[in-house]
Amino acid sequence: SSELTQDPAVSVALGQGANITCQGDTIRHYHPNWYQLKPGQAPILVIFGKNNRPSGIPDRFSASRSGDTATLIITAAQAEDEAFYHCNSRDNDVYYWVFGGGTKLTV
Amino acid sequence: HLQQWGAGLLKPSETLSLSCAVSGGSLSGYHWSWIRQPPGKGLEWIGEISHSGSPHYNASLKSRVTMSLDTSKNQISLELTAINAADTAVYYCARDSGKIDLWGQGSLVRVSS
């Protein structure tokens, strides 16, 4: 089965850019989805597929991929962006979803 | 909108039962997943069930998991048997449209004797 690896924590100054990475072999085959998690709230999909934002997600969120690593890019981070971010993708070998361990973004 | 409910405190060896109601839509056309997050850990996909009732389970939990749906009530359900402390987690129901794009608010389930 596949694994997705994320850095546990990233810090960014207000208004600066932040990159959150997700590394795993399945990334070579599938663009991951990215979720924002805040305590006590339902997780929110912020990026899906190659670089698509659901309705209502600010355009400061974007994504890229190179080889086995995908990156969630937050330009001009805002205070409300402080949250955990998890990547997810389909497993290479079996039919299920795998998640990264999550990255805590501190703004 | 997904609204979840179920018992929040269980004893070891008991059965966890959670339900999730879909409002403002129907079960048709989607797969429905259950996902959990143990304290301080990452998200774990438990499994999913299609709108026609066909399930796929995470191999690590397959022997203990049952998912079902009730199309007349627009509800999905999760049962996890023989629970232990490692099953303590926030449990989420979620809609899968090819991507998991809608989540319930989460249900904290604690396993303690």
mmCIF file of N, CA, C and O in Angstrom, chain B residues 49-96:
data_model
loop_
_atom_site.group_PDB
_atom_site.id
_atom_site.type_symbol
_atom_site.label_atom_id
_atom_site.label_comp_id
_atom_site.label_asym_id
_atom_site.label_seq_id
_atom_site.Cartn_x
_atom_site.Cartn_y
_atom_site.Cartn_z
ATOM 1 N N ILE B 49 -18.921 3.079 1.017
ATOM 2 C CA ILE B 49 -20.031 2.312 0.484
ATOM 3 C C ILE B 49 -20.626 3.102 -0.669
ATOM 4 O O ILE B 49 -20.769 4.330 -0.585
ATOM 5 N N SER B 50 -20.924 2.430 -1.751
ATOM 6 C CA SER B 50 -21.504 3.109 -2.898
ATOM 7 C C SER B 50 -22.991 3.353 -2.668
ATOM 8 O O SER B 50 -23.607 2.776 -1.760
ATOM 9 N N HIS B 51 -23.576 4.189 -3.504
ATOM 10 C CA HIS B 51 -25.003 4.486 -3.355
ATOM 11 C C HIS B 51 -25.855 3.241 -3.598
ATOM 12 O O HIS B 51 -27.008 3.182 -3.192
ATOM 13 N N SER B 52 -25.280 2.240 -4.250
ATOM 14 C CA SER B 52 -25.999 0.991 -4.477
ATOM 15 C C SER B 52 -25.753 -0.024 -3.361
ATOM 16 O O SER B 52 -26.297 -1.125 -3.397
ATOM 17 N N GLY B 53 -24.917 0.350 -2.400
ATOM 18 C CA GLY B 53 -24.711 -0.501 -1.235
ATOM 19 C C GLY B 53 -23.494 -1.395 -1.280
ATOM 20 O O GLY B 53 -23.312 -2.251 -0.412
ATOM 21 N N SER B 54 -22.621 -1.204 -2.268
ATOM 22 C CA SER B 54 -21.418 -2.018 -2.372
ATOM 23 C C SER B 54 -20.291 -1.407 -1.545
ATOM 24 O O SER B 54 -19.891 -0.272 -1.787
ATOM 25 N N PRO B 55 -19.764 -2.160 -0.555
ATOM 26 C CA PRO B 55 -18.735 -1.569 0.314
ATOM 27 C C PRO B 55 -17.311 -1.943 -0.096
ATOM 28 O O PRO B 55 -17.077 -2.971 -0.737
ATOM 29 N N HIS B 56 -16.378 -1.075 0.277
ATOM 30 C CA HIS B 56 -14.951 -1.381 0.233
ATOM 31 C C HIS B 56 -14.374 -0.955 1.568
ATOM 32 O O HIS B 56 -14.613 0.173 2.006
ATOM 33 N N TYR B 57 -13.621 -1.848 2.211
ATOM 34 C CA TYR B 57 -13.106 -1.553 3.543
ATOM 35 C C TYR B 57 -11.584 -1.523 3.537
ATOM 36 O O TYR B 57 -10.935 -2.261 2.789
ATOM 37 N N ASN B 58 -11.033 -0.697 4.410
ATOM 38 C CA ASN B 58 -9.602 -0.718 4.658
ATOM 39 C C ASN B 58 -9.238 -2.109 5.178
ATOM 40 O O ASN B 58 -9.853 -2.610 6.119
ATOM 41 N N ALA B 59 -8.227 -2.705 4.564
ATOM 42 C CA ALA B 59 -7.864 -4.073 4.919
ATOM 43 C C ALA B 59 -7.530 -4.223 6.399
ATOM 44 O O ALA B 59 -7.752 -5.271 7.005
ATOM 45 N N SER B 60 -6.998 -3.161 6.990
ATOM 46 C CA SER B 60 -6.592 -3.239 8.391
ATOM 47 C C SER B 60 -7.771 -3.314 9.353
ATOM 48 O O SER B 60 -7.608 -3.691 10.510
ATOM 49 N N LEU B 61 -8.963 -2.958 8.884
ATOM 50 C CA LEU B 61 -10.156 -2.941 9.737
ATOM 51 C C LEU B 61 -11.258 -3.850 9.219
ATOM 52 O O LEU B 61 -12.305 -3.988 9.867
ATOM 53 N N LYS B 62 -11.019 -4.466 8.078
ATOM 54 C CA LYS B 62 -12.069 -5.167 7.350
ATOM 55 C C LYS B 62 -12.821 -6.194 8.188
ATOM 56 O O LYS B 62 -14.031 -6.347 8.058
ATOM 57 N N SER B 63 -12.114 -6.886 9.063
ATOM 58 C CA SER B 63 -12.743 -7.957 9.840
ATOM 59 C C SER B 63 -13.721 -7.421 10.883
ATOM 60 O O SER B 63 -14.539 -8.176 11.423
ATOM 61 N N ARG B 64 -13.664 -6.121 11.170
ATOM 62 C CA ARG B 64 -14.495 -5.568 12.245
ATOM 63 C C ARG B 64 -15.504 -4.526 11.765
ATOM 64 O O ARG B 64 -16.303 -4.040 12.551
ATOM 65 N N VAL B 65 -15.458 -4.183 10.486
ATOM 66 C CA VAL B 65 -16.250 -3.058 9.986
ATOM 67 C C VAL B 65 -17.447 -3.527 9.165
ATOM 68 O O VAL B 65 -17.331 -4.466 8.364
ATOM 69 N N THR B 66 -18.562 -2.829 9.366
ATOM 70 C CA THR B 66 -19.717 -2.983 8.491
ATOM 71 C C THR B 66 -20.283 -1.600 8.198
ATOM 72 O O THR B 66 -20.506 -0.816 9.125
ATOM 73 N N MET B 67 -20.455 -1.312 6.934
ATOM 74 C CA MET B 67 -21.106 -0.068 6.524
ATOM 75 C C MET B 67 -22.409 -0.406 5.826
ATOM 76 O O MET B 67 -22.497 -1.402 5.099
ATOM 77 N N SER B 68 -23.380 0.443 6.033
ATOM 78 C CA SER B 68 -24.666 0.226 5.389
ATOM 79 C C SER B 68 -25.288 1.569 5.057
ATOM 80 O O SER B 68 -24.806 2.613 5.509
ATOM 81 N N LEU B 69 -26.328 1.513 4.260
ATOM 82 C CA LEU B 69 -27.036 2.743 3.943
ATOM 83 C C LEU B 69 -28.529 2.485 3.886
ATOM 84 O O LEU B 69 -28.977 1.359 3.669
ATOM 85 N N ASP B 70 -29.274 3.540 4.138
ATOM 86 C CA ASP B 70 -30.733 3.500 4.074
ATOM 87 C C ASP B 70 -31.160 4.613 3.137
ATOM 88 O O ASP B 70 -31.179 5.784 3.526
ATOM 89 N N THR B 71 -31.478 4.252 1.924
ATOM 90 C CA THR B 71 -31.799 5.277 0.931
ATOM 91 C C THR B 71 -33.118 5.986 1.252
ATOM 92 O O THR B 71 -33.289 7.150 0.903
ATOM 93 N N SER B 72 -34.011 5.295 1.948
ATOM 94 C CA SER B 72 -35.291 5.933 2.271
ATOM 95 C C SER B 72 -35.123 7.051 3.289
ATOM 96 O O SER B 72 -35.904 8.001 3.325
ATOM 97 N N LYS B 73 -34.080 6.941 4.111
ATOM 98 C CA LYS B 73 -33.809 7.967 5.121
ATOM 99 C C LYS B 73 -32.625 8.851 4.753
ATOM 100 O O LYS B 73 -32.292 9.764 5.498
ATOM 101 N N ASN B 74 -31.992 8.572 3.616
ATOM 102 C CA ASN B 74 -30.789 9.308 3.232
ATOM 103 C C ASN B 74 -29.719 9.237 4.321
ATOM 104 O O ASN B 74 -29.108 10.249 4.690
ATOM 105 N N GLN B 75 -29.515 8.046 4.836
ATOM 106 C CA GLN B 75 -28.569 7.866 5.935
ATOM 107 C C GLN B 75 -27.558 6.772 5.621
ATOM 108 O O GLN B 75 -27.864 5.804 4.920
ATOM 109 N N ILE B 76 -26.367 6.931 6.149
ATOM 110 C CA ILE B 76 -25.361 5.883 6.104
ATOM 111 C C ILE B 76 -24.954 5.550 7.532
ATOM 112 O O ILE B 76 -25.108 6.389 8.438
ATOM 113 N N SER B 77 -24.460 4.358 7.737
ATOM 114 C CA SER B 77 -24.123 3.914 9.082
ATOM 115 C C SER B 77 -22.804 3.162 9.093
ATOM 116 O O SER B 77 -22.408 2.563 8.088
ATOM 117 N N LEU B 78 -22.161 3.215 10.254
ATOM 118 C CA LEU B 78 -20.898 2.537 10.473
ATOM 119 C C LEU B 78 -21.003 1.710 11.741
ATOM 120 O O LEU B 78 -21.492 2.200 12.766
ATOM 121 N N GLU B 79 -20.568 0.469 11.677
ATOM 122 C CA GLU B 79 -20.405 -0.355 12.873
ATOM 123 C C GLU B 79 -18.983 -0.881 12.903
ATOM 124 O O GLU B 79 -18.464 -1.339 11.892
ATOM 125 N N LEU B 80 -18.384 -0.799 14.079
ATOM 126 C CA LEU B 80 -17.033 -1.309 14.291
ATOM 127 C C LEU B 80 -17.078 -2.172 15.544
ATOM 128 O O LEU B 80 -17.359 -1.666 16.643
ATOM 129 N N THR B 81 -16.831 -3.437 15.394
ATOM 130 C CA THR B 81 -16.963 -4.361 16.514
ATOM 131 C C THR B 81 -15.659 -4.514 17.281
ATOM 132 O O THR B 81 -14.583 -4.118 16.834
ATOM 133 N N ALA B 82 -15.789 -5.092 18.467
ATOM 134 C CA ALA B 82 -14.631 -5.439 19.306
ATOM 135 C C ALA B 82 -13.663 -4.280 19.442
ATOM 136 O O ALA B 82 -12.465 -4.416 19.197
ATOM 137 N N ILE B 83 -14.185 -3.133 19.813
ATOM 138 C CA ILE B 83 -13.337 -1.944 19.867
ATOM 139 C C ILE B 83 -12.369 -1.996 21.043
ATOM 140 O O ILE B 83 -12.594 -2.695 22.047
ATOM 141 N N ASN B 84 -11.287 -1.241 20.896
ATOM 142 C CA ASN B 84 -10.295 -1.125 21.961
ATOM 143 C C ASN B 84 -9.804 0.313 22.000
ATOM 144 O O ASN B 84 -10.272 1.159 21.228
ATOM 145 N N ALA B 85 -8.882 0.592 22.892
ATOM 146 C CA ALA B 85 -8.428 1.966 23.090
ATOM 147 C C ALA B 85 -7.889 2.583 21.804
ATOM 148 O O ALA B 85 -7.988 3.806 21.593
ATOM 149 N N ALA B 86 -7.311 1.773 20.938
ATOM 150 C CA ALA B 86 -6.752 2.295 19.682
ATOM 151 C C ALA B 86 -7.823 2.798 18.725
ATOM 152 O O ALA B 86 -7.509 3.463 17.742
ATOM 153 N N ASP B 87 -9.081 2.493 19.026
ATOM 154 C CA ASP B 87 -10.174 2.975 18.182
ATOM 155 C C ASP B 87 -10.691 4.334 18.648
ATOM 156 O O ASP B 87 -11.615 4.885 18.025
ATOM 157 N N THR B 88 -10.142 4.858 19.722
ATOM 158 C CA THR B 88 -10.495 6.209 20.159
ATOM 159 C C THR B 88 -10.086 7.204 19.080
ATOM 160 O O THR B 88 -8.922 7.244 18.666
ATOM 161 N N ALA B 89 -11.041 7.992 18.617
ATOM 162 C CA ALA B 89 -10.774 8.885 17.487
ATOM 163 C C ALA B 89 -11.982 9.778 17.239
ATOM 164 O O ALA B 89 -13.068 9.534 17.767
ATOM 165 N N VAL B 90 -11.769 10.794 16.430
ATOM 166 C CA VAL B 90 -12.881 11.530 15.839
ATOM 167 C C VAL B 90 -13.238 10.820 14.536
ATOM 168 O O VAL B 90 -12.361 10.588 13.694
ATOM 169 N N TYR B 91 -14.488 10.464 14.402
ATOM 170 C CA TYR B 91 -14.965 9.734 13.229
ATOM 171 C C TYR B 91 -15.767 10.697 12.349
ATOM 172 O O TYR B 91 -16.632 11.430 12.838
ATOM 173 N N TYR B 92 -15.466 10.672 11.060
ATOM 174 C CA TYR B 92 -16.150 11.542 10.102
ATOM 175 C C TYR B 92 -16.857 10.683 9.047
ATOM 176 O O TYR B 92 -16.282 9.698 8.557
ATOM 177 N N CYS B 93 -18.041 11.093 8.677
ATOM 178 C CA CYS B 93 -18.628 10.596 7.441
ATOM 179 C C CYS B 93 -18.314 11.620 6.353
ATOM 180 O O CYS B 93 -18.107 12.810 6.643
ATOM 181 N N ALA B 94 -18.251 11.168 5.118
ATOM 182 C CA ALA B 94 -17.843 12.072 4.050
ATOM 183 C C ALA B 94 -18.382 11.590 2.718
ATOM 184 O O ALA B 94 -18.566 10.390 2.494
ATOM 185 N N ARG B 95 -18.620 12.529 1.834
ATOM 186 C CA ARG B 95 -19.105 12.234 0.492
ATOM 187 C C ARG B 95 -17.935 12.168 -0.484
ATOM 188 O O ARG B 95 -17.045 13.013 -0.464
ATOM 189 N N ASP B 96 -17.978 11.175 -1.348
ATOM 190 C CA ASP B 96 -16.924 10.965 -2.341
ATOM 191 C C ASP B 96 -17.536 11.089 -3.728
ATOM 192 O O ASP B 96 -18.310 10.240 -4.152
#
